[in-house]
CSV table of C-alpha atoms in Angstrom, one decimal:
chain,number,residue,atom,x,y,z
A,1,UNK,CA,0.0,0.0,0.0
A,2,UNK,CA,1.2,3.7,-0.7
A,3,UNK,CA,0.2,6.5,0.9
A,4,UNK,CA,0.6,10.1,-0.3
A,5,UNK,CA,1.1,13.0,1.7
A,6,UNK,CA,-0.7,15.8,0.3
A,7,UNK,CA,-1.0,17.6,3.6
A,8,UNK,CA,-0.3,21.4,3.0
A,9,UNK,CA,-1.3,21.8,-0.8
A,10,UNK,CA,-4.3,23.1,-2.2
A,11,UNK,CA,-6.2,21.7,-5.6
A,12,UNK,CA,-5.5,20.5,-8.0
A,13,UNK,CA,-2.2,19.2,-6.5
A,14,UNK,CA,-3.4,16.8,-4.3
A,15,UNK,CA,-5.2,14.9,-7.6
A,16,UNK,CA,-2.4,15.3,-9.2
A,17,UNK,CA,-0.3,13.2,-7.0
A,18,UNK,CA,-2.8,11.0,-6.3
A,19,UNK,CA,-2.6,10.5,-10.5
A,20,UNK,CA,0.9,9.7,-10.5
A,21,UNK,CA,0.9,7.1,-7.1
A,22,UNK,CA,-1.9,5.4,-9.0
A,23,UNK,CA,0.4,4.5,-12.2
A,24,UNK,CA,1.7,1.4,-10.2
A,25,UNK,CA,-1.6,0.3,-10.0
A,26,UNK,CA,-2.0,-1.0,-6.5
A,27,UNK,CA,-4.7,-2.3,-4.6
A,28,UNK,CA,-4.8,0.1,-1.9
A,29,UNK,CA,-3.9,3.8,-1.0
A,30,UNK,CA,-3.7,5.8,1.7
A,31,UNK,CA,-3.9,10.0,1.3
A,32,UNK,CA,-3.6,12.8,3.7
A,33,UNK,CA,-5.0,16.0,3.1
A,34,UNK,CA,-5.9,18.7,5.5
A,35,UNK,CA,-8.9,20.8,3.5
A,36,UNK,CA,-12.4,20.0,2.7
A,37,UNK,CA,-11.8,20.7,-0.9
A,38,UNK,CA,-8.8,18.1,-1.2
A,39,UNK,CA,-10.8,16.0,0.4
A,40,UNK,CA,-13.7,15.8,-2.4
A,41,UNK,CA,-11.6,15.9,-5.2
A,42,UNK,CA,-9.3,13.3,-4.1
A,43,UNK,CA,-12.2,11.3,-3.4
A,44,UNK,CA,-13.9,12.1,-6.5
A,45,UNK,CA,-10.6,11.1,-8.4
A,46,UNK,CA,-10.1,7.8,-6.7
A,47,UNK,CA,-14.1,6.9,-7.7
A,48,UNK,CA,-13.6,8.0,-11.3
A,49,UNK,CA,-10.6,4.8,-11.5
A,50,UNK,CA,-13.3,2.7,-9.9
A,51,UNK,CA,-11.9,2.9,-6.5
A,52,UNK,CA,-13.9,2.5,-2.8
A,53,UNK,CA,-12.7,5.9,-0.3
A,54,UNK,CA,-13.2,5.7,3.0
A,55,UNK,CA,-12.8,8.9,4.9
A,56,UNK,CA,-11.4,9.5,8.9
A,57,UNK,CA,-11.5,13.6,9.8
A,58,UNK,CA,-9.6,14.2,13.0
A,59,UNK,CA,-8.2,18.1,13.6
A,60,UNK,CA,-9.1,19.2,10.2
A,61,UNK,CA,-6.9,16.9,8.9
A,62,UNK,CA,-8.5,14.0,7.0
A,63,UNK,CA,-7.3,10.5,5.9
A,64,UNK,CA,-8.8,8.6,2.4
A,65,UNK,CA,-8.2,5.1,2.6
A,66,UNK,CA,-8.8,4.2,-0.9
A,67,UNK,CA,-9.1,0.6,-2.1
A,68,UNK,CA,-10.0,-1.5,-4.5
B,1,UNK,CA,3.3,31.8,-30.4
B,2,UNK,CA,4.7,33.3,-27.5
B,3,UNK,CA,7.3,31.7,-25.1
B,4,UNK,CA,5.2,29.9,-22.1
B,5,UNK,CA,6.9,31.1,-18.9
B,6,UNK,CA,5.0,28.9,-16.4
B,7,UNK,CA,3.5,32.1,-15.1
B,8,UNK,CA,0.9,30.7,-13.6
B,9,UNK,CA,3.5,27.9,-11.5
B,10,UNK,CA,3.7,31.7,-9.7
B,11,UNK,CA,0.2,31.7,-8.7
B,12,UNK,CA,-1.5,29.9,-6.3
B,13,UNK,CA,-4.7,29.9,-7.4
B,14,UNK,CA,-6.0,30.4,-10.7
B,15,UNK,CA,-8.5,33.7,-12.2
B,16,UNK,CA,-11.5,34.3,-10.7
B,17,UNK,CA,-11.2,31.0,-8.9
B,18,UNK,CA,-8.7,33.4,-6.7
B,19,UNK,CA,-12.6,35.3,-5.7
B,20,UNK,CA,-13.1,35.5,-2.1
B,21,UNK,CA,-16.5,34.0,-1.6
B,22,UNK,CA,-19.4,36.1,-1.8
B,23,UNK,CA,-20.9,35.1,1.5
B,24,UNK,CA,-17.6,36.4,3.2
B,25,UNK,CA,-17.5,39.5,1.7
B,26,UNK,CA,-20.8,40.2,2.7
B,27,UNK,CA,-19.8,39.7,5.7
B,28,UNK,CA,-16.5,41.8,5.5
B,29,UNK,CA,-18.6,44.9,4.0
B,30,UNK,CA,-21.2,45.0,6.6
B,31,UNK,CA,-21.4,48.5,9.1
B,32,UNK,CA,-19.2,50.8,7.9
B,33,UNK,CA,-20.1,54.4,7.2
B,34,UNK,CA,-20.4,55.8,4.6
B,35,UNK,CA,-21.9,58.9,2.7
B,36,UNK,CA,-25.4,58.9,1.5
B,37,UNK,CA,-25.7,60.2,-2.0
B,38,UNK,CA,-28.6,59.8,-4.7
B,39,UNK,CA,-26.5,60.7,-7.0
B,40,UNK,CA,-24.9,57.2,-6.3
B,41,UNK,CA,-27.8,54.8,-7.6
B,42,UNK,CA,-25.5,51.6,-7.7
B,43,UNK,CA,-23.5,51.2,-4.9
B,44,UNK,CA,-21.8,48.6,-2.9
B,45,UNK,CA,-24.8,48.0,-0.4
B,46,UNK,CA,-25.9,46.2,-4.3
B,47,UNK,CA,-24.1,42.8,-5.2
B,48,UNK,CA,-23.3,44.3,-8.3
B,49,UNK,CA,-20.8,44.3,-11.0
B,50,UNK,CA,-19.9,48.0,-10.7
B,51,UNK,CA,-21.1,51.4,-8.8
B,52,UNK,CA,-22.6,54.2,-11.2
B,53,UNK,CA,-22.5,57.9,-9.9
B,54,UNK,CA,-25.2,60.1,-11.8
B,55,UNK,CA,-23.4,63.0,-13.8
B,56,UNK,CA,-26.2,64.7,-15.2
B,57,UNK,CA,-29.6,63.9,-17.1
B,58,UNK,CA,-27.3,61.7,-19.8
B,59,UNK,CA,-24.5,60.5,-18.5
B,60,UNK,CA,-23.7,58.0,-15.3
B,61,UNK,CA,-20.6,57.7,-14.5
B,62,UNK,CA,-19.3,53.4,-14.0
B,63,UNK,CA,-16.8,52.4,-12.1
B,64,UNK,CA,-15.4,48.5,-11.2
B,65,UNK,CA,-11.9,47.2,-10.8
B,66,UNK,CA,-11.0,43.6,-11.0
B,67,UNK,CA,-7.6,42.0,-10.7
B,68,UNK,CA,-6.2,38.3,-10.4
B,69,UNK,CA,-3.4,36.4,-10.5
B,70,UNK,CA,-2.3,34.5,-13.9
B,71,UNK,CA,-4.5,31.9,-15.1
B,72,UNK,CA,-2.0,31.1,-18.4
B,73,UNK,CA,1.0,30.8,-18.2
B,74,UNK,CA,1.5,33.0,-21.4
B,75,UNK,CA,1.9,36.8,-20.2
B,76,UNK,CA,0.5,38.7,-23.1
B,77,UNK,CA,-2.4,36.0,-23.2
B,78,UNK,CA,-2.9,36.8,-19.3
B,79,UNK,CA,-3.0,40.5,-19.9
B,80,UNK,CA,-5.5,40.7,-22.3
B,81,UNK,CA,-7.6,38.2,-20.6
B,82,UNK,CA,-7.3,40.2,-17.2
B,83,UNK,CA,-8.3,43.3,-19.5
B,84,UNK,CA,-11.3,41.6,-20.8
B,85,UNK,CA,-12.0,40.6,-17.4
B,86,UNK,CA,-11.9,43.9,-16.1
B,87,UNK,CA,-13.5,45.7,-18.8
B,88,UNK,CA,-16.5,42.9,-18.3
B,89,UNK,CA,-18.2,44.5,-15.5
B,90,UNK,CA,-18.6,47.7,-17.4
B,91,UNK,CA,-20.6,45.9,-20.2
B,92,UNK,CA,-22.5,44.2,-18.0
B,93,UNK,CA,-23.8,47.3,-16.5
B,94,UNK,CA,-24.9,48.3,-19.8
B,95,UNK,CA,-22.0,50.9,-20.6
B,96,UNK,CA,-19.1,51.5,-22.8
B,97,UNK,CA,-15.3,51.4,-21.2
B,98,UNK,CA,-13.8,55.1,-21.2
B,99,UNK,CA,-10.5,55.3,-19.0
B,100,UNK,CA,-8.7,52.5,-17.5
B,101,UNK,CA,-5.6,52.2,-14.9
B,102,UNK,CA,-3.2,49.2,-14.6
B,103,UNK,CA,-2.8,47.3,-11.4
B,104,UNK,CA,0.3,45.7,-11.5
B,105,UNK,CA,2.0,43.4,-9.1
B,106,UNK,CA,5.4,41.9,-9.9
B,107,UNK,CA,7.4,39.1,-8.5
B,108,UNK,CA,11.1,39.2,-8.5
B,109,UNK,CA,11.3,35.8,-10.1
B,110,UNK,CA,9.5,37.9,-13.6
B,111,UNK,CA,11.7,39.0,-16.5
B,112,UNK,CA,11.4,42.8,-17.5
B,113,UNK,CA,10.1,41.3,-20.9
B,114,UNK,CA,7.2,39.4,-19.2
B,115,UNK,CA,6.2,42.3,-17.6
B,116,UNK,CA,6.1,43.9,-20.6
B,117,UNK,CA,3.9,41.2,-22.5
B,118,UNK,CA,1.2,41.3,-19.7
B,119,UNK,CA,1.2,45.2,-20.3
B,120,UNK,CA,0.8,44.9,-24.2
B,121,UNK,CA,-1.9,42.1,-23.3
B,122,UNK,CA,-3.7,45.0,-21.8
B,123,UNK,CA,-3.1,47.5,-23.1
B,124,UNK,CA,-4.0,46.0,-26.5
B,125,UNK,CA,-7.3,44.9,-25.0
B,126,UNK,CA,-8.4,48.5,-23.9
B,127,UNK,CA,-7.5,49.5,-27.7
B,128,UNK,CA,-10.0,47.1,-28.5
B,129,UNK,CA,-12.5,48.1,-26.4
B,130,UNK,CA,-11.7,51.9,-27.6
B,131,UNK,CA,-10.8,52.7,-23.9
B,132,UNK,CA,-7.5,54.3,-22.9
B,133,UNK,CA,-5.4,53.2,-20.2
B,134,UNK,CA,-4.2,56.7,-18.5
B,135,UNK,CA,-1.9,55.5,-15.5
B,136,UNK,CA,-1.9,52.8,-13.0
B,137,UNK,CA,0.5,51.6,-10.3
B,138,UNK,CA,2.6,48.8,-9.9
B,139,UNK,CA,4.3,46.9,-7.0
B,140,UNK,CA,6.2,43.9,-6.0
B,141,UNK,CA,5.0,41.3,-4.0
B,142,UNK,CA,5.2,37.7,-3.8
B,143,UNK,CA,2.7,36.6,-6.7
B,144,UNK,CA,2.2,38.3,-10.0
B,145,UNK,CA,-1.5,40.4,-9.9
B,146,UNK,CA,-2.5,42.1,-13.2
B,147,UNK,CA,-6.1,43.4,-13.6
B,148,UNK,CA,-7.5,47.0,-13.9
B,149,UNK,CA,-9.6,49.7,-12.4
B,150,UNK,CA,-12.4,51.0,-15.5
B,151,UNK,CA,-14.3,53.8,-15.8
B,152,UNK,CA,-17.3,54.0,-18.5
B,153,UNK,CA,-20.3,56.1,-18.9
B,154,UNK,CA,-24.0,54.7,-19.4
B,155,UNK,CA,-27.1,56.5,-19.8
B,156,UNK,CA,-28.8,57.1,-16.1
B,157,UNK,CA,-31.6,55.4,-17.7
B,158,UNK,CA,-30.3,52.5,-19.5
B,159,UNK,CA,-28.2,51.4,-16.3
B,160,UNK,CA,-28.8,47.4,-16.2
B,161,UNK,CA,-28.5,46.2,-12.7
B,162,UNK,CA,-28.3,42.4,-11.7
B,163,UNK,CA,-32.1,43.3,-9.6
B,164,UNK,CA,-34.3,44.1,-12.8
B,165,UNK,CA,-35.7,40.9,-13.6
B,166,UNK,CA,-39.1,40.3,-14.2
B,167,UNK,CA,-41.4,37.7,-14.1
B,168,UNK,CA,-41.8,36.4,-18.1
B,169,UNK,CA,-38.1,37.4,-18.8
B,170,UNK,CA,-35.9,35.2,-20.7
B,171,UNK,CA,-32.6,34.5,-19.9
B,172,UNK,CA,-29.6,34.1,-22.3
B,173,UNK,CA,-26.1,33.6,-22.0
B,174,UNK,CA,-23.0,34.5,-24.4
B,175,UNK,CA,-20.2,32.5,-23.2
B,176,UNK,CA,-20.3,28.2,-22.5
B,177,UNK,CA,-19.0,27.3,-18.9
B,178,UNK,CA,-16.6,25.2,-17.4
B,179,UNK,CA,-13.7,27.6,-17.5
B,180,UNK,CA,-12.5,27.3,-14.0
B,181,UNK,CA,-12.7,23.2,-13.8
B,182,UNK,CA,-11.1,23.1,-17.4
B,183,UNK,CA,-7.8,25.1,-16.4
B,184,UNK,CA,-7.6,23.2,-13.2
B,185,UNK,CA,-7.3,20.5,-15.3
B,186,UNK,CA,-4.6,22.4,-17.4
B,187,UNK,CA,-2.4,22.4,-14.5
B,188,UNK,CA,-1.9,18.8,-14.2
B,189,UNK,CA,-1.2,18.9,-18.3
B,190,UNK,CA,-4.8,16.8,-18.7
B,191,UNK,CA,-6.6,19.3,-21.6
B,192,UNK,CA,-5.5,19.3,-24.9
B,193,UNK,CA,-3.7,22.0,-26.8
B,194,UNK,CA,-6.6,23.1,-29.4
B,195,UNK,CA,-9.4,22.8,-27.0
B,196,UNK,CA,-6.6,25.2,-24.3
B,197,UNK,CA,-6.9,27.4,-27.0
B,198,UNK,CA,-9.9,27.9,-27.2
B,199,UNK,CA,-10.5,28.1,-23.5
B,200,UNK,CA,-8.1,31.1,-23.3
B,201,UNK,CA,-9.5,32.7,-26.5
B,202,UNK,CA,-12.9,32.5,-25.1
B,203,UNK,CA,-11.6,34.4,-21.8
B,204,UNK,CA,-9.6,37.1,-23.9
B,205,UNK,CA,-13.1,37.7,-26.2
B,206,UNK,CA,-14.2,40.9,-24.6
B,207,UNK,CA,-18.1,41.1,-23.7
B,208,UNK,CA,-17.8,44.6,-25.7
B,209,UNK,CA,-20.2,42.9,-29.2
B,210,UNK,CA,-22.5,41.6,-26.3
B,211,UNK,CA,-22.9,44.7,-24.9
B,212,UNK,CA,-23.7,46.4,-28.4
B,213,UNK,CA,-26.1,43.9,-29.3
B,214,UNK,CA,-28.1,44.1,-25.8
B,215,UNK,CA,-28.6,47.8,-25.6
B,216,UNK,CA,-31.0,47.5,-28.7
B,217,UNK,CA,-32.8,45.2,-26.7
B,218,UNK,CA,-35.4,46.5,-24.1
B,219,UNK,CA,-33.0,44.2,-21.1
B,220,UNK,CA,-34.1,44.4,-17.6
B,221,UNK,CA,-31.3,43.0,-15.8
B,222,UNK,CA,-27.5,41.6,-16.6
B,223,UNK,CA,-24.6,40.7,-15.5
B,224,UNK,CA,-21.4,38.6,-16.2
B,225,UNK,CA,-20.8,35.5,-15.5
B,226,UNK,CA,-17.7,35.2,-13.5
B,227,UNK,CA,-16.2,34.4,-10.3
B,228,UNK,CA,-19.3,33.2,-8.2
B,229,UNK,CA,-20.5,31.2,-11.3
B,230,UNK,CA,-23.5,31.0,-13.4
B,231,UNK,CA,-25.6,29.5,-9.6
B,232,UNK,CA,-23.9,32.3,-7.6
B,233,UNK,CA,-25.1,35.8,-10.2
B,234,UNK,CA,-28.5,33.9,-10.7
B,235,UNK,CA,-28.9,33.7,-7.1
B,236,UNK,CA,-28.0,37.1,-6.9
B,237,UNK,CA,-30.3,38.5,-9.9
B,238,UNK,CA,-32.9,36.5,-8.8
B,239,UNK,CA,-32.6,37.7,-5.0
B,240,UNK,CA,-31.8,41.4,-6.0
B,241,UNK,CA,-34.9,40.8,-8.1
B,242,UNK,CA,-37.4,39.7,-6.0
B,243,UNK,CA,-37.9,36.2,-8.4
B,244,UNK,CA,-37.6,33.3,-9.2
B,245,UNK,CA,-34.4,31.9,-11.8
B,246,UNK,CA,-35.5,28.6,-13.7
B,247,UNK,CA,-32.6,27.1,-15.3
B,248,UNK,CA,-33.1,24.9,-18.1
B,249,UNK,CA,-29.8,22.5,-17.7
B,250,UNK,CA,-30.3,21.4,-20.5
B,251,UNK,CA,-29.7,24.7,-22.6
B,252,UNK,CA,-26.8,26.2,-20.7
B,253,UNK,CA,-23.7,26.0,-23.0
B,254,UNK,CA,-20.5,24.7,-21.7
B,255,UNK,CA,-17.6,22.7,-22.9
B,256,UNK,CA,-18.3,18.9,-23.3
B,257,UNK,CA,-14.3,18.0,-21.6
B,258,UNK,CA,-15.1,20.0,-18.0
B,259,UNK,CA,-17.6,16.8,-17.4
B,260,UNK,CA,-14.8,14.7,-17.4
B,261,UNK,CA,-12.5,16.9,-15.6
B,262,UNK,CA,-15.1,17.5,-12.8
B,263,UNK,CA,-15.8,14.0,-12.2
B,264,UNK,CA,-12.2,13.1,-12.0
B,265,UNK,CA,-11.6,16.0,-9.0
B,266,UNK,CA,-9.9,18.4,-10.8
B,267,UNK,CA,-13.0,20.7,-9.5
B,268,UNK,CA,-11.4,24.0,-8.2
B,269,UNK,CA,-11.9,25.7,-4.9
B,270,UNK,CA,-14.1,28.4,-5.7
B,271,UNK,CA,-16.7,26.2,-6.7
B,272,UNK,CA,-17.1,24.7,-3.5
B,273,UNK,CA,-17.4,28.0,-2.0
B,274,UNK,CA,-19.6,28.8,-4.8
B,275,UNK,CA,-22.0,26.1,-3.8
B,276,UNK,CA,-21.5,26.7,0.1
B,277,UNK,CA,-23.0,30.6,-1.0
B,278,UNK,CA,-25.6,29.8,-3.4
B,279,UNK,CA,-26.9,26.0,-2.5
B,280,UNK,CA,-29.2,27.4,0.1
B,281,UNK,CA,-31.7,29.0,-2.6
B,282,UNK,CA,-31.3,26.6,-5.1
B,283,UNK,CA,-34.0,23.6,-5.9
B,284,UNK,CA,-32.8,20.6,-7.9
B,285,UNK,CA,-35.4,19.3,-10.2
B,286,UNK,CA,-35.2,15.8,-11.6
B,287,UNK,CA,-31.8,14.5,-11.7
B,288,UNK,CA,-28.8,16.7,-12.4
B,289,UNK,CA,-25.6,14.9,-12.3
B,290,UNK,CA,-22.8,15.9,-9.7
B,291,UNK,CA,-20.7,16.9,-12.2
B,292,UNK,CA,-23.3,19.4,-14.2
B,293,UNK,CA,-23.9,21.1,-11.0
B,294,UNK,CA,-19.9,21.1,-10.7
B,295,UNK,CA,-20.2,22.7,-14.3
B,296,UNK,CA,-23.0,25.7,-13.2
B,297,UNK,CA,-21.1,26.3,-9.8
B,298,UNK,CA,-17.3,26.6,-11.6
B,299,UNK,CA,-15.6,30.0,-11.1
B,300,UNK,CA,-15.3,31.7,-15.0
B,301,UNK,CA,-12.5,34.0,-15.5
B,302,UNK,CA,-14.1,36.9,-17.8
B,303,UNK,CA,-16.9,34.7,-18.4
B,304,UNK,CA,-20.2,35.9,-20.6
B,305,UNK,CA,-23.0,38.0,-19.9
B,306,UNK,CA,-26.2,36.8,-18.5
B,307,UNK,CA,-29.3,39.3,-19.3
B,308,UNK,CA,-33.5,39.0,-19.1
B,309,UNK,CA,-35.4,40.3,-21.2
B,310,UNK,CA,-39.0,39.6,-22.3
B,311,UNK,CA,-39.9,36.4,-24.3
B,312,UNK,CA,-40.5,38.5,-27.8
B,313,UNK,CA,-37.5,40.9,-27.7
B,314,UNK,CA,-35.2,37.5,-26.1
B,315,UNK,CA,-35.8,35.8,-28.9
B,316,UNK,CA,-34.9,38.4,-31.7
B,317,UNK,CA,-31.8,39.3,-29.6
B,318,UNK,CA,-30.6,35.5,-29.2
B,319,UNK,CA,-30.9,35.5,-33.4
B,320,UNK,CA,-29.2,38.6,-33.8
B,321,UNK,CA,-26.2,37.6,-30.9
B,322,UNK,CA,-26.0,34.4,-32.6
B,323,UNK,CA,-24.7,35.9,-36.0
B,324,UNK,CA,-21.3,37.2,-34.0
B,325,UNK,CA,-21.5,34.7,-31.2
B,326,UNK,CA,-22.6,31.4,-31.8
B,327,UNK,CA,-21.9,29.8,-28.3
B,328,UNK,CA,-25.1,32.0,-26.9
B,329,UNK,CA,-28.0,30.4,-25.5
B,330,UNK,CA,-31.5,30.8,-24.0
B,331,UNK,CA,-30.6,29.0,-21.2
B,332,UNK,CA,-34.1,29.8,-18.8
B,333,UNK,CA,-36.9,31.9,-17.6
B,334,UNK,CA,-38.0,34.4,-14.7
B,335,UNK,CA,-41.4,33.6,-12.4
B,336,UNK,CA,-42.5,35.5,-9.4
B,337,UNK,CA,-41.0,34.5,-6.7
B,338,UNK,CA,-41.3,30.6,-5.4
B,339,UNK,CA,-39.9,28.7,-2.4
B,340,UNK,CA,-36.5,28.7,-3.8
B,341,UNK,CA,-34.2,31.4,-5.7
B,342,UNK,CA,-32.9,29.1,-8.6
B,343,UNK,CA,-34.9,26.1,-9.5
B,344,UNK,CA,-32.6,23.7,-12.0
B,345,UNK,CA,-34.7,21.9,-14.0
């Protein structure tokens, strides 16, 4: 599993690195984010390449566990 | 074609996207004093494009400024699309651009030549328009800023506010949508060169034919489609109006590749503010797909105008704007007011 830290950056970067972790094709992902927006689009990007996100919030920062 | 400097790996956030949300600012504007003049019949208690100051019986004076950070990375392209911007809220109030002033910010990490194309973007803009930029004032800073403060004269008469809706108005719209979501997507290298071009020749078209064509129309209300999106100015026409917007969704012109685009996150942050202001008053009819709404709640950078008008008059102006502008669309209608601001339908 891979996770990305895209703690700090602010769209479309986030979806961006999501993109290029997802070129190996794993199973499952982990991403960090600390904004709302982040949040959605990252989550929206991992649905669109028929992904299942799960989402944990704690201190405005949130985690998407992304899996297959 | 120009050299591409990456201007915009300067910037932060992109256009009108760069907006700070409408529902702060109202917040930010509200209890301070100021004069009271009649004289002054738009003026910033109105979410409107510009303020207009009666001169005498035939002339009002308009006034707007509008500035943001680069949205291409190409610095003539960025100056003339920050021009047209600019010179947008003018031709929304029903008037014609007389004297403008540059508002420049420069970052050290900017050639003197760059600075110079973002100039001759403007200035060659205002020529256009058959404005004159007469000064401005520039300053360094960490991010590059171009945009312009615009003064134009209207009739006192002919001002069109975004409150003059009525109930059997029409609504068209000049410019497709999708601007904001489409050069998100640009920044992770996603849209294609022609269909890029097109994007940025859409922003730099200035709203000045519109305009023309309009003021031989009898037009209640307009204004331009930009930062708060297409959901965020209908929600304010139809509040400053006292109606009800119906949106037809399936009229509204925008680019077939922002679909995509929205549905695969690259959605930027001003439409979520966007939605946050304007999803209160608005009713969703039917089924409208996540990323349509997306679409109608993207931030445009010097996007079109949006005017009402009654059903007769709508439709000979539509045929006549369509000869110069093609993209235009009826896109809905006006009804007293119902239990929501915007129904999409």
């Amino acid at each position: 599993m891979k996770t990305v830290d895209a703690r700090g950056l602010s769209c479309p970067e986030p979806v961006i690195l999501l993109r290029k972790a997802m070129a190996s094709k794993e199973s499952a992902y982990t991403v960090l984010v600390d904004n709302a927006v982040s949040k959605e689009n990252v989550t929206r990007a991992a649905q669109h390449q028929g992904y299942k996100v799960s989402v944990s919030e704690k201190d405005g920062e949130y985690t998407l566990s992304i899996t297959r | 074609m120009e050299t591409d400097v990456k201007l915009t790996k300067l910037a932060s956030c992109a256009g009108c996207g760069a907006k700070v949300g409408a529902g702060t600012l109202v917040q930010l504007l509200e209890g301070f004093r100021t004069h009271k003049d009649p004289r002054l019949i738009v003026g910033y208690d109105r979410s409107d494009d510009a303020s207009v100051y009666v001169l005498d019986e035939n002339t009002a004076l308009v006034q707007t400024t509008d500035f943001f950070p680069p949205i291409v990375g190409a610095p003539y392209l960025y100056g003339q699309i920050a021009a047209a911007n600019a010179l947008s809220d003018v031709y929304a109030m029903g008037g014609e651009p007389k004297l403008a002033l540059n508002i420049l910010c420069v970052s050290e990490r900017m050639e003197d030549k760059t600075v110079q194309e973002i100039l001759r973007g403007g200035y060659d803009k205002v020529y256009e328009a058959g404005a004159i930029i007469s000064g401005g004032h520039t300053i360094q800073g960490a991010e590059p800023i171009y945009g312009l403060a615009v003064s134009g004269f209207v009739h006192p008469k002919k001002v069109l506010t975004n409150s003059g809706a009525l109930p059997g108005d029409r609504l068209l719209l000049t410019k497709p949508l999708g601007i904001g979501i489409l050069t998100t997507a640009a920044k992770a290298d996603l849209v294609e060169a022609p269909l890029l071009d097109r994007v940025y020749r859409q922003m730099a078209t200035l709203n000045k034919t519109a305009r023309d064509i309009m003021v031989q129309y009898p037009v209640h209300s307009c204004t331009d489609v930009t930062g708060f999106a297409l959901l965020g100015h209908s929600y304010e026409m139809a509040q400053g109006s006292g109606c009800t917007i119906h949106i037809q969704t399936d009229q509204v012109p925008w680019h077939p590749e922002a679909y995509e685009f929205a549905d695969m996150g690259f959605v930027p942050a001003g439409a979520y503010r966007n939605r946050n202001y304007a999803e209160k008053g608005v009713k969703v009819v039917g089924q409208v797909p996540r990323a349509l709404q997306d679409i109608f709640f993207d931030p445009q950078t010097s996007g079109g105008l949006l005017m009402a008008l009654p059903e007769e008059a709508a439709k000979d102006c539509l045929a006549e704007l369509q000869k110069r502008i093609p993209e235009a669309r009826e896109i809905g209608y006006v009804t007293e007011k119902m239990d929501a601001d915007i129904y999409l339908e």
